Short mmCIF file of C-alpha atoms in Angstrom, two decimals:
data_model
loop_
_atom_site.label_atom_id
_atom_site.label_comp_id
_atom_site.label_asym_id
_atom_site.label_seq_id
_atom_site.Cartn_x
_atom_site.Cartn_y
_atom_site.Cartn_z
CA MET I 1 197.34 -84.65 13.47
CA GLY I 2 197.48 -88.51 13.98
CA ASP I 3 199.48 -87.99 16.93
CA ASP I 4 196.65 -84.99 17.90
CA VAL I 5 193.67 -87.07 17.64
CA SER I 6 195.38 -90.23 20.53
CA THR I 7 195.90 -86.90 22.77
CA VAL I 8 192.99 -85.68 22.29
CA ALA I 9 191.55 -89.09 22.84
CA THR I 10 192.57 -89.51 26.34
CA THR I 11 192.49 -85.39 27.58
CA VAL I 12 189.43 -87.06 26.26
CA LEU I 13 189.61 -89.57 28.65
CA ARG I 14 190.00 -88.29 31.90
CA ARG I 15 187.28 -85.87 32.39
CA PRO I 16 183.86 -86.85 34.09
CA VAL I 17 182.45 -84.16 31.50
CA ALA I 18 183.15 -86.48 28.58
CA ALA I 19 182.76 -89.62 30.24
CA ALA I 20 179.68 -88.19 30.63
CA PHE I 21 179.26 -87.75 26.27
CA ALA I 22 180.26 -91.26 26.44
CA VAL I 23 177.77 -92.51 28.26
CA LEU I 24 175.52 -91.20 26.02
CA ALA I 25 177.44 -91.82 22.73
CA ALA I 26 176.38 -95.66 24.66
CA LEU I 27 173.59 -94.38 24.89
CA MET I 28 172.42 -92.78 21.45
CA PRO I 29 171.77 -96.74 19.72
CA VAL I 30 169.30 -97.20 22.34
CA THR I 31 166.75 -94.74 22.34
CA TRP I 32 167.14 -94.07 18.91
CA PRO I 33 165.26 -97.22 17.35
CA ALA I 34 162.42 -96.55 19.09
CA VAL I 35 162.67 -93.08 18.06
CA THR I 36 162.48 -93.75 14.18
CA GLU I 37 160.83 -96.64 13.78
CA ALA I 38 158.02 -94.85 16.35
CA SER I 39 157.12 -91.01 13.41
CA PRO I 40 157.07 -93.46 10.38
CA ALA I 41 154.44 -95.76 11.28
CA CYS I 42 152.02 -93.10 12.09
CA ALA I 43 152.53 -90.73 10.09
CA ALA I 44 151.63 -94.04 7.42
CA GLU I 45 148.53 -94.68 9.33
CA SER I 46 146.58 -91.01 8.43
CA GLY I 47 149.60 -88.46 7.40
CA PRO I 48 149.57 -84.42 8.38
CA HIS I 49 146.07 -82.73 9.10
CA ALA I 50 144.69 -79.27 9.88
CA ALA I 51 141.55 -77.87 9.25
CA LEU I 52 140.58 -74.45 7.12
CA VAL I 53 137.58 -72.74 7.88
CA ILE I 54 136.29 -70.04 5.50
CA ASP I 55 134.35 -67.11 7.67
CA THR I 56 132.64 -64.59 4.36
CA GLY I 57 130.26 -63.39 6.15
CA ALA I 58 127.78 -64.53 4.09
CA GLY I 59 128.53 -68.07 4.94
CA VAL I 60 131.69 -70.75 5.59
CA ARG I 61 133.37 -73.07 4.14
CA SER I 62 135.24 -75.37 6.26
CA PHE I 63 138.08 -77.43 4.77
CA CYS I 64 140.43 -80.24 6.26
CA VAL I 65 143.38 -80.14 4.60
CA ALA I 66 146.09 -83.13 4.54
CA LEU I 67 149.25 -81.73 5.05
CA ASP I 68 152.76 -81.99 2.46
CA ALA I 69 154.68 -81.12 5.20
CA THR I 70 154.72 -82.36 9.15
CA THR I 71 154.19 -77.74 9.79
CA VAL I 72 153.17 -75.92 6.75
CA SER I 73 152.45 -72.26 6.54
CA GLY I 74 148.75 -70.12 6.99
CA ILE I 75 149.55 -69.30 3.46
CA HIS I 76 150.31 -72.84 2.03
CA LEU I 77 148.33 -73.99 4.02
CA ILE I 78 145.49 -72.18 1.23
CA GLU I 79 147.18 -72.89 -1.19
CA LEU I 80 146.61 -76.90 -0.13
CA ALA I 81 142.96 -76.40 0.70
CA GLY I 82 143.31 -74.38 -3.46
CA ALA I 83 144.15 -77.43 -5.23
CA GLN I 84 142.36 -80.14 -2.94
CA GLY I 85 139.21 -78.58 -2.17
CA HIS I 86 139.00 -76.02 -4.62
CA LEU I 87 139.17 -72.97 -3.52
CA SER I 88 139.42 -69.45 -5.04
CA TYR I 89 142.40 -67.53 -3.44
CA GLY I 90 144.39 -64.43 -3.82
CA PHE I 91 147.23 -63.50 -1.87
CA GLY I 92 149.75 -59.74 -2.00
CA SER I 93 152.70 -58.56 -0.48
CA GLY I 94 154.09 -60.60 -2.56
CA GLY I 95 152.24 -63.62 -1.42
CA GLN I 96 152.81 -62.57 2.61
CA ALA I 97 148.88 -61.35 2.69
CA VAL I 98 145.56 -63.44 1.83
CA CYS I 99 143.64 -61.01 0.45
CA ARG I 100 140.78 -63.24 -1.67
CA LEU I 101 139.02 -66.28 -0.37
CA ALA I 102 136.51 -67.53 -1.87
CA GLY I 103 135.82 -65.31 -4.26
CA VAL I 104 135.34 -62.95 -1.64
CA GLY I 105 138.03 -59.86 -1.59
CA PRO I 106 139.80 -56.71 -3.25
CA GLN I 107 141.22 -58.34 -6.33
CA GLY I 108 144.80 -56.56 -7.11
CA ASP I 109 148.44 -56.70 -4.72
CA ASP I 110 146.86 -54.34 -2.00
CA CYS I 111 144.58 -57.03 0.34
CA PHE I 112 143.64 -53.25 3.19
CA ALA I 113 141.65 -51.67 -0.46
CA ASP I 114 138.27 -52.76 0.94
CA TYR I 115 139.43 -51.44 3.99
CA PRO I 116 137.78 -50.95 7.31
CA GLN I 117 136.78 -54.84 5.10
CA TYR I 118 139.14 -57.17 5.39
CA TRP I 119 140.39 -60.62 5.59
CA GLY I 120 141.06 -61.66 9.78
CA TYR I 121 143.18 -64.20 10.57
CA TRP I 122 142.77 -66.71 13.73
CA HIS I 123 144.40 -70.28 14.98
CA GLY I 124 141.71 -72.28 16.81
CA ASP I 125 142.40 -74.27 20.71
CA GLY I 126 141.17 -77.62 18.61
CA HIS I 127 137.72 -77.54 21.51
CA GLY I 128 136.03 -74.56 19.12
CA GLY I 129 137.43 -71.78 20.75
CA TRP I 130 139.53 -69.23 18.30
CA THR I 131 141.72 -67.08 18.65
CA TRP I 132 143.32 -63.41 16.71
CA SER I 133 146.79 -65.16 15.28
CA SER I 134 149.85 -62.61 16.37
CA SER I 135 151.86 -63.82 13.56
CA GLY I 136 151.26 -63.50 9.20
CA ALA I 137 149.65 -65.87 7.27
CA ALA I 138 153.12 -66.61 6.45
CA SER I 139 155.18 -67.01 9.31
CA ALA I 140 152.44 -68.25 10.89
CA ARG I 141 153.43 -72.51 11.64
CA VAL I 142 150.11 -75.14 11.19
CA GLY I 143 150.07 -78.62 12.04
CA ASP I 144 148.36 -82.10 12.14
CA GLY I 145 145.54 -81.34 14.40
CA ALA I 146 145.92 -77.42 13.70
CA LEU I 147 142.52 -74.84 13.01
CA ASP I 148 143.24 -71.79 10.82
CA GLY I 149 140.30 -69.33 10.71
CA TRP I 150 140.18 -67.16 8.00
CA VAL I 151 136.79 -64.09 8.40
CA TRP I 152 136.12 -61.68 5.89
CA GLY I 153 135.33 -58.18 7.70
CA SER I 154 135.45 -54.81 9.87
CA GLY I 155 137.73 -54.52 12.92
CA ASP I 156 141.69 -53.91 13.97
CA SER I 157 142.10 -56.72 15.99
CA GLY I 158 140.87 -59.86 18.20
CA ALA I 159 138.41 -58.21 20.06
CA SER I 160 136.18 -56.45 18.05
CA HIS I 161 137.30 -58.18 14.56
CA PRO I 162 133.98 -60.97 14.42
CA LYS I 163 135.16 -64.29 15.44
CA PRO I 164 134.68 -67.98 13.01
CA PRO I 165 131.86 -70.16 14.59
CA PRO I 166 133.35 -72.48 17.16
CA THR I 167 134.62 -75.59 15.73
CA ALA I 168 136.33 -77.98 16.47
CA ILE I 169 138.71 -79.61 14.38
CA ASP I 170 136.55 -83.28 15.12
CA ASP I 171 134.22 -81.03 12.60
CA VAL I 172 136.54 -80.44 9.77
CA CYS I 173 138.46 -83.26 10.23
CA VAL I 174 135.52 -86.39 11.16
CA PRO I 175 137.60 -89.35 12.35
CA GLU I 176 135.42 -92.17 11.25
CA ALA I 177 135.23 -95.30 11.63
CA THR I 178 137.05 -95.44 15.24
CA PRO I 179 135.36 -98.01 17.07
CA ALA I 180 137.26 -97.20 20.46
CA THR I 181 136.22 -93.45 20.31
CA SER I 182 132.81 -92.67 21.19
CA PRO I 183 132.23 -89.83 19.14
CA SER I 184 132.39 -91.78 16.22
CA PRO I 185 129.83 -94.05 15.65
CA SER I 186 126.92 -91.31 16.33
CA ARG I 187 128.97 -89.82 13.21
CA ALA I 188 129.11 -92.84 11.71
CA THR I 189 125.56 -93.43 11.49
CA HIS I 190 124.23 -90.00 10.57
CA ALA I 191 126.49 -89.77 7.06
CA ALA I 192 125.51 -92.81 6.24
CA ALA I 193 121.66 -91.29 6.12
CA VAL I 194 122.77 -88.21 4.98
CA PRO I 195 125.35 -88.87 2.08
CA SER I 196 126.12 -85.49 0.21
CA ALA I 197 127.77 -84.82 -2.72
CA GLY I 198 131.28 -86.40 -3.13
CA ALA I 199 130.24 -88.66 -0.36
CA ARG I 200 131.41 -92.80 -1.60
CA SER I 201 130.46 -95.56 0.37
CA SER I 202 132.68 -94.83 4.62
CA ALA I 203 133.13 -98.73 4.13
CA SER I 204 135.07 -99.30 0.71
CA LYS I 205 137.44 -96.87 2.06
CA ALA I 206 137.30 -98.04 5.18
CA SER I 207 139.65 -101.01 3.68
CA SER I 208 141.94 -98.82 1.86
CA SER I 209 143.07 -96.24 4.96
CA PRO I 210 146.03 -97.87 5.80
CA SER I 211 147.74 -97.69 2.66
CA ASP I 212 146.33 -94.82 0.69
CA PRO I 213 145.89 -91.61 3.62
CA GLY I 214 145.64 -88.45 1.05
CA THR I 215 142.41 -89.81 -1.22
CA ASN I 216 140.91 -90.91 2.47
CA ARG I 217 141.12 -87.82 4.35
CA SER I 218 141.31 -85.48 1.78
CA ALA I 219 139.50 -82.47 0.82
CA LYS I 220 136.26 -81.41 1.39
CA PRO I 221 134.12 -77.85 0.86
CA SER I 222 130.85 -77.77 2.10
CA ASN I 223 128.69 -74.78 0.99
CA ASP I 224 126.66 -74.71 4.49
CA GLY I 225 126.61 -72.56 7.68
CA ILE I 226 128.51 -73.77 10.16
CA GLY I 227 125.94 -75.85 12.06
CA ARG I 228 125.16 -77.81 9.30
CA ALA I 229 129.19 -77.80 8.41
CA SER I 230 130.30 -80.83 10.64
CA ALA I 231 128.38 -83.05 9.24
CA ALA I 232 128.07 -82.71 6.04
CA GLY I 233 132.43 -83.13 6.70
CA THR I 234 131.36 -86.25 7.99
CA PRO I 235 130.29 -88.69 5.25
CA THR I 236 133.77 -87.45 2.89
CA ALA I 237 135.45 -87.93 5.41
CA GLY I 238 137.83 -90.49 5.44
CA ALA I 239 138.48 -93.51 8.10
CA LEU I 240 140.74 -92.76 10.22
CA ALA I 241 140.50 -97.03 11.54
CA ALA I 242 144.23 -96.77 11.79
CA ALA I 243 143.86 -93.51 13.60
CA PRO I 244 142.42 -93.75 16.63
CA GLY I 245 142.80 -91.13 19.23
CA PRO I 246 144.26 -86.93 19.69
CA PRO I 247 147.30 -86.70 16.76
CA PRO I 248 150.81 -88.92 18.32
CA ALA I 249 153.03 -85.08 18.94
CA SER I 250 150.04 -83.91 21.73
CA ALA I 251 150.69 -87.30 23.57
CA GLY I 252 153.24 -86.68 25.90
CA PRO I 253 156.65 -85.62 25.72
CA GLY I 254 159.62 -88.19 23.00
CA PRO I 255 161.66 -90.46 24.06
CA GLY I 256 164.18 -88.32 21.96
CA LEU I 257 162.77 -84.73 25.13
CA LEU I 258 165.05 -87.62 27.71
CA VAL I 259 167.63 -87.98 25.33
CA ALA I 260 167.82 -84.18 25.71
CA LEU I 261 168.14 -83.61 28.58
CA ALA I 262 170.73 -85.56 29.38
CA LEU I 263 171.84 -84.00 27.09
CA GLY I 264 172.07 -80.66 28.29
CA ALA I 265 172.20 -82.13 31.34
CA ALA I 266 175.55 -82.95 30.26
CA LEU I 267 176.51 -80.03 28.81
CA ALA I 268 175.89 -77.55 31.69
CA GLY I 269 177.51 -79.81 34.53
CA GLY I 270 181.15 -79.60 32.41
CA GLY I 271 180.87 -75.39 31.84
CA TRP I 272 180.81 -75.29 35.85
CA LEU I 273 183.06 -77.92 36.82
CA ARG I 274 184.85 -76.88 34.34
CA ILE I 275 184.56 -72.81 35.78
CA ARG I 276 184.71 -74.30 39.10
CA THR I 277 188.34 -76.17 38.91
CA SER I 278 190.16 -73.89 36.85
CA ARG I 279 188.35 -70.56 39.27
CA ARG I 280 190.09 -73.32 41.98
CA ARG I 281 193.28 -73.89 39.88
CA ARG I 282 193.90 -70.11 39.99
CA SER I 283 193.48 -69.12 43.71
CA ILE I 284 196.08 -71.85 43.80
CA GLY I 285 198.32 -70.27 41.41
CA MET V 1 198.58 -81.62 23.50
CA ASP V 2 198.64 -78.51 20.82
CA ARG V 3 198.54 -75.41 23.07
CA ARG V 4 198.75 -73.07 20.09
CA PRO V 5 195.83 -70.38 19.78
CA VAL V 6 193.18 -72.53 17.82
CA HIS V 7 192.85 -70.75 13.75
CA PRO V 8 190.13 -67.53 14.19
CA MET V 9 188.54 -68.51 11.56
CA ALA V 10 187.61 -71.93 12.42
CA TRP V 11 185.80 -70.42 15.75
CA ILE V 12 183.95 -68.24 12.52
CA VAL V 13 183.38 -71.32 11.00
CA TRP V 14 181.69 -72.45 14.68
CA ALA V 15 179.58 -69.67 15.22
CA THR V 16 178.28 -68.91 12.02
CA SER V 17 176.97 -72.71 12.02
CA ALA V 18 174.91 -72.48 15.47
CA GLY V 19 174.42 -68.97 14.56
CA PHE V 20 172.38 -70.57 11.09
CA VAL V 21 171.40 -74.11 13.47
CA ALA V 22 169.62 -71.36 15.98
CA PHE V 23 168.15 -69.61 12.85
CA VAL V 24 166.94 -72.39 11.21
CA THR V 25 165.12 -74.01 14.88
CA THR V 26 161.68 -72.31 17.11
CA ASP V 27 161.76 -75.82 18.71
CA PRO V 28 163.09 -75.66 22.22
CA VAL V 29 164.87 -78.46 22.72
CA TYR V 30 167.23 -76.88 20.05
CA LEU V 31 167.35 -73.98 21.53
CA LEU V 32 168.03 -74.35 24.66
CA LEU V 33 171.25 -77.07 24.25
CA LEU V 34 172.35 -74.08 22.06
CA TRP V 35 172.51 -71.74 25.27
CA ALA V 36 174.29 -75.40 27.30
CA VAL V 37 176.49 -76.29 24.08
CA SER V 38 177.07 -71.73 23.69
CA TRP V 39 178.01 -72.39 27.87
CA PHE V 40 180.77 -75.32 27.50
CA VAL V 41 182.70 -74.07 24.65
CA TYR V 42 182.76 -71.25 26.35
CA ALA V 43 183.77 -72.89 29.85
CA GLY V 44 186.47 -75.04 27.79
CA HIS V 45 188.25 -72.08 25.91
CA ARG V 46 187.82 -68.29 28.27
CA VAL V 47 190.49 -67.13 28.32
CA ASP V 48 190.83 -64.39 31.54
CA ALA V 49 187.70 -62.77 33.81
CA GLU V 50 187.06 -59.81 31.19
CA HIS V 51 185.89 -62.26 28.74
CA ALA V 52 183.55 -63.75 31.02
CA ARG V 53 182.50 -60.33 32.42
CA SER V 54 181.67 -59.63 28.30
CA PHE V 55 179.98 -63.27 28.61
CA ARG V 56 178.00 -62.49 31.53
CA LEU V 57 176.95 -59.32 29.42
CA PHE V 58 175.66 -61.24 26.63
CA LEU V 59 173.79 -64.23 28.56
CA THR V 60 171.58 -61.05 29.99
CA GLY V 61 170.96 -59.58 26.52
CA ALA V 62 169.61 -63.44 25.24
CA MET V 63 167.18 -62.58 28.62
CA VAL V 64 165.76 -59.60 28.05
CA ALA V 65 165.30 -59.56 24.23
CA VAL V 66 163.64 -62.97 25.93
CA ALA V 67 161.63 -61.01 28.33
CA LEU V 68 161.18 -58.73 25.43
CA ARG V 69 160.30 -60.36 21.84
CA THR V 70 157.74 -62.53 25.04
CA ALA V 71 155.82 -59.10 26.60
CA LEU V 72 155.46 -57.85 22.22
CA VAL V 73 152.21 -60.62 22.61
CA PHE V 74 150.85 -58.20 25.13
CA PHE V 75 150.17 -55.87 22.21
CA GLY V 76 148.46 -58.59 20.83
CA THR V 77 145.52 -60.42 21.35
CA VAL V 78 147.32 -63.23 24.92
CA SER V 79 146.46 -66.88 24.31
CA ALA V 80 148.78 -69.85 26.01
CA ALA V 81 148.81 -69.84 21.99
CA ASN V 82 150.16 -66.84 21.11
CA THR V 83 152.28 -66.22 24.08
CA THR V 84 154.35 -69.56 23.04
CA PHE V 85 154.66 -68.27 19.76
CA SER V 86 155.84 -64.97 20.94
CA PHE V 87 158.30 -67.11 23.01
CA LEU V 88 159.92 -68.97 21.00
CA GLU V 89 160.89 -66.50 18.80
CA GLY V 90 161.86 -64.12 21.38
CA LEU V 91 164.66 -67.23 22.28
CA ARG V 92 165.81 -68.09 18.74
CA LEU V 93 167.15 -64.67 19.01
CA GLY V 94 168.72 -64.82 22.30
CA THR V 95 169.99 -68.16 21.47
CA ILE V 96 171.82 -66.70 18.59
CA LEU V 97 173.20 -63.78 20.95
CA VAL V 98 174.30 -66.31 23.48
CA ILE V 99 176.27 -67.98 21.20
CA PHE V 100 177.61 -64.25 18.94
CA GLY V 101 179.06 -64.13 23.06
CA THR V 102 180.40 -67.04 23.60
CA PHE V 103 182.37 -66.36 19.71
CA ASN V 104 183.54 -62.85 21.95
CA ALA V 105 184.48 -64.97 24.48
CA VAL V 106 186.55 -67.39 22.88
CA THR V 107 188.82 -66.10 20.34
CA ASP V 108 190.48 -62.04 20.35
CA PRO V 109 189.06 -60.24 17.67
CA PHE V 110 191.95 -58.05 16.15
CA GLY V 111 192.89 -61.97 14.97
CA LEU V 112 190.14 -61.68 12.45
CA VAL V 113 192.10 -58.04 11.03
CA ARG V 114 194.77 -60.47 10.05
CA MET V 115 193.29 -62.94 8.36
CA ALA V 116 190.76 -59.03 6.13
CA PRO V 117 192.83 -59.55 2.40
CA ARG V 118 194.53 -55.92 2.35
CA HIS V 119 193.06 -54.42 -0.10
CA PHE V 120 189.59 -54.58 2.85
CA HIS V 121 192.45 -54.54 5.84
CA GLU V 122 190.65 -51.09 7.20
CA PRO V 123 186.42 -52.06 6.83
CA ALA V 124 187.87 -55.31 8.77
CA LEU V 125 189.91 -52.45 11.70
CA ALA V 126 186.47 -51.15 10.56
CA ALA V 127 183.77 -54.57 11.78
CA ALA V 128 186.34 -55.38 14.92
CA LEU V 129 186.70 -52.85 16.34
CA ALA V 130 183.17 -53.04 16.40
CA LEU V 131 183.34 -56.44 17.39
CA SER V 132 185.41 -55.74 19.99
CA ILE V 133 183.69 -52.94 22.04
CA ALA V 134 181.20 -54.23 22.97
CA PRO V 135 184.23 -56.92 25.90
CA ARG V 136 186.18 -53.66 26.32
CA THR V 137 183.62 -51.62 27.91
CA VAL V 138 183.09 -53.95 29.90
CA ALA V 139 186.31 -54.67 30.88
CA GLY V 140 186.84 -50.77 31.57
CA VAL V 141 183.79 -50.61 33.21
CA GLY V 142 185.81 -53.48 35.01
CA ARG V 143 188.69 -52.04 35.74
CA VAL V 144 186.91 -48.42 36.61
CA ARG V 145 185.52 -50.37 39.29
CA ASP V 146 187.10 -52.34 41.34
CA ALA V 147 190.28 -49.03 41.03
CA GLN V 148 187.16 -46.65 42.62
CA ARG V 149 187.04 -49.49 45.39
CA MET V 150 190.99 -48.94 45.52
CA ARG V 151 190.90 -45.95 46.74
CA GLY V 152 187.87 -46.57 49.06
CA ILE V 153 185.20 -44.89 46.82
CA ARG V 154 181.69 -47.00 47.25
CA ILE V 155 179.05 -45.48 45.05
CA HIS V 156 175.48 -47.10 44.48
CA GLY V 157 172.40 -47.31 41.77
CA ALA V 158 172.41 -44.20 39.93
CA ARG V 159 174.33 -41.72 41.20
CA ALA V 160 177.36 -43.65 39.74
CA LEU V 161 176.75 -43.45 36.21
CA PRO V 162 178.94 -40.54 35.52
CA ALA V 163 181.73 -41.01 37.26
CA LEU V 164 181.50 -44.38 35.94
CA ALA V 165 181.09 -43.52 32.67
CA VAL V 166 183.15 -41.08 31.85
CA PRO V 167 186.22 -42.77 32.73
CA VAL V 168 185.28 -45.38 31.13
CA LEU V 169 184.95 -43.01 27.86
CA GLU V 170 187.42 -41.90 28.17
CA ARG V 171 189.59 -45.14 28.60
CA GLY V 172 188.01 -46.20 25.44
CA MET V 173 188.93 -43.32 23.88
CA GLU V 174 192.44 -43.51 24.86
CA GLU V 175 193.30 -47.41 24.19
CA ALA V 176 191.34 -46.37 20.22
CA HIS V 177 194.09 -44.08 20.28
CA THR V 178 197.18 -46.35 20.98
CA LEU V 179 195.66 -49.24 18.39
CA ALA V 180 195.95 -46.39 15.83
CA GLU V 181 198.32 -45.31 16.57
CA SER V 182 200.90 -48.77 17.60
CA MET V 183 199.74 -49.70 13.82
CA ASP V 184 200.32 -46.96 12.58
CA ALA V 185 203.89 -47.91 12.74
CA ARG V 186 204.46 -51.26 12.59
CA GLY V 187 203.07 -50.49 8.89
CA HIS V 188 199.34 -52.28 9.05
CA GLY V 189 198.01 -52.04 6.02
CA ALA V 190 200.62 -50.43 3.79
CA GLY V 191 202.67 -53.66 3.13
CA ARG V 192 203.07 -57.30 3.46
CA ARG V 193 201.75 -59.31 6.11
CA SER V 194 203.96 -60.52 8.28
CA ARG V 195 205.33 -63.63 9.17
CA TYR V 196 206.84 -63.68 12.29
CA ARG V 197 202.99 -65.03 13.54
CA PRO V 198 202.35 -67.69 10.79
CA GLN V 199 198.80 -69.55 11.79
CA PRO V 200 198.24 -72.91 11.57
CA TRP V 201 195.28 -74.09 10.95
CA THR V 202 195.97 -76.55 13.58
CA GLY V 203 194.06 -80.47 14.73
CA ALA V 204 192.24 -78.91 16.85
CA ALA V 205 190.55 -75.88 14.62
CA ILE V 206 190.06 -78.72 12.53
CA LEU V 207 187.77 -81.19 14.52
CA ILE V 208 186.12 -77.20 15.58
CA ALA V 209 185.34 -76.44 13.02
CA VAL V 210 184.64 -79.33 10.81
CA PRO V 211 182.29 -81.33 13.19
CA ALA V 212 180.37 -77.43 13.41
CA ILE V 213 179.81 -77.73 10.09
CA ALA V 214 178.55 -81.32 9.81
CA ALA V 215 175.60 -79.84 12.60
CA ALA V 216 174.56 -77.16 9.71
CA ALA V 217 174.16 -79.87 6.58
CA THR V 218 172.11 -81.50 9.80
CA PHE V 219 169.92 -78.79 10.28
CA LEU V 220 169.84 -77.37 6.00
CA ALA V 221 168.55 -80.60 5.24
CA ALA V 222 166.12 -80.92 8.21
CA SER V 223 165.15 -77.49 7.03
CA VAL V 224 164.83 -78.91 3.19
CA GLY V 225 163.54 -81.93 3.19
CA GLY V 226 161.40 -81.40 5.77
CA TRP V 227 161.92 -84.82 7.43
CA ALA V 228 162.04 -83.59 10.87
CA VAL V 229 159.88 -81.29 12.90
CA LEU V 230 161.52 -77.72 13.76
CA HIS V 231 159.20 -74.96 14.04
CA PRO V 232 157.10 -77.24 16.30
CA GLN V 233 153.05 -75.74 16.26
CA THR V 234 151.47 -73.45 19.41
CA SER V 235 148.08 -73.74 18.39
CA PRO V 236 147.11 -76.94 19.10
CA ILE V 237 150.09 -76.22 21.49
CA VAL V 238 152.51 -79.66 21.82
CA TRP V 239 155.37 -81.33 23.74
CA PRO V 240 158.33 -80.38 21.50
CA GLU V 241 160.01 -83.05 19.47
CA ALA V 242 163.55 -84.10 19.09
CA ASP V 243 164.63 -86.07 16.88
CA PRO V 244 168.01 -88.53 17.90
CA LEU V 245 170.20 -87.31 13.92
CA LEU V 246 169.29 -83.34 15.46
CA LEU V 247 170.69 -84.15 18.36
CA ALA V 248 173.94 -85.51 17.43
CA GLY V 249 174.04 -82.24 15.36
CA ILE V 250 173.97 -80.42 17.76
CA GLY V 251 175.98 -83.27 20.87
CA LEU V 252 178.66 -82.12 17.65
CA LEU V 253 178.90 -77.70 17.91
CA ALA V 254 179.76 -79.16 21.73
CA VAL V 255 183.12 -80.37 19.93
CA PRO V 256 185.30 -77.47 20.66
CA GLY V 257 184.07 -77.30 24.21
CA VAL V 258 187.01 -80.78 24.86
CA VAL V 259 189.28 -79.55 22.17
CA GLY V 260 192.50 -77.26 21.04
CA ARG V 261 191.44 -75.85 24.86
CA PRO V 262 194.60 -72.48 25.63
CA GLU V 263 197.72 -72.76 28.27
CA ARG V 264 196.23 -72.03 31.69
#
């Protein structure tokens, strides 16, 4: 075995492929700290949040939900909204399907008991638009800054099922006390002018924001139409003083991607070299 | 370097670990790297041209799988988010196919039969036959085409199918028959196993199996612990992330590409 390893080592050093590997291995520690240090910092500032919009047909409630992982399933997002914002819900099909939200929908395990009326599942594009979800809520992934919408109505596809009202992520999870971004000042004054139930002083929250993101941007149900949903969401929307701008994930390709690209190129090129040399050897011999 | 063939169990461990990694993630960075890793390992261990054809078949199959899974989005709402989601699901399926293609190309399926406990010889034989159907059919097609070409027969397109299918099927029957007879003649499954060709765990086999297990464990930890994004969100679409620890794990899966290559 020891002999094996030493011969492996000498073989390794002889090959151009392995040389590429060695270079990559040397590069790894350089990029590593940059990557690992960046992500906890972002997490400490805000933590991932997603918006959940529930349209019962009679009224719209929206929740800003703090996620307990970087991505959660659509089902878990509802559970989190239930825990954080007092949303009542009921699942069917062994916890895979959504039967009942905010007191609307069938009670049992069969979520299509009231068919053609059922809960349609939508994903928001972040700027007000909605697309019909191609996957079930149990397999859909919801990450930071995502919007999930549920509408009680009929229609078998996104073409005929009613859509949630146009909602942007900032309507529900409002970045407050961010002097750098333009919409914030007007919202902040609005919040001061119209304090709704459960609204605490935004100034006090702003001061405590960096340490405790969970309480700063907790779930806020707003029991009125979408026109007022943004306003009602505003006062309790936690201070995002430390995290202005869009979520960090959408900023662009990170340094990890470059390392991955180099690794992939080394592997693909190495394999190609191997095949070429073995072919040449065969044609000579 | 040790030129004995690598223990088949090491390849099973490698393929299972790589397949597990592909199973737990839909991050295109990791999945595409797994394609590169499979290609690299295959390039280092492919034995002959027939296996090359089998790998190419699986590669084609994987691409078709990705395209079909992505095309499924046309049955629902077509949007960038939905298409990306479908594509990533298809890419995961395709990755598993490519890994299986590499596994098929680098190891002898009949070597696996020898490892089965005596009472499970028959199911193991059936499994080995099923595993080797694709590479043997591809090899058969290649040989029939070569033979036809040598006789100056050049048929293209759909008309070539019957001319190709009949000899291939005939060959397959013959091969299965020969195999069954030879195994029967050697008393396969009836008595004690032969010790004339022992298959030791060489250093290379350990260098293939242990890093693969480590890679699978890294992804399992990420999946359970949730300290890295394994399923990038698709609505709205964001850049996928590449965790350095998980990249290192995928690098571990490429170790077989540099160790234990068979003599040519």
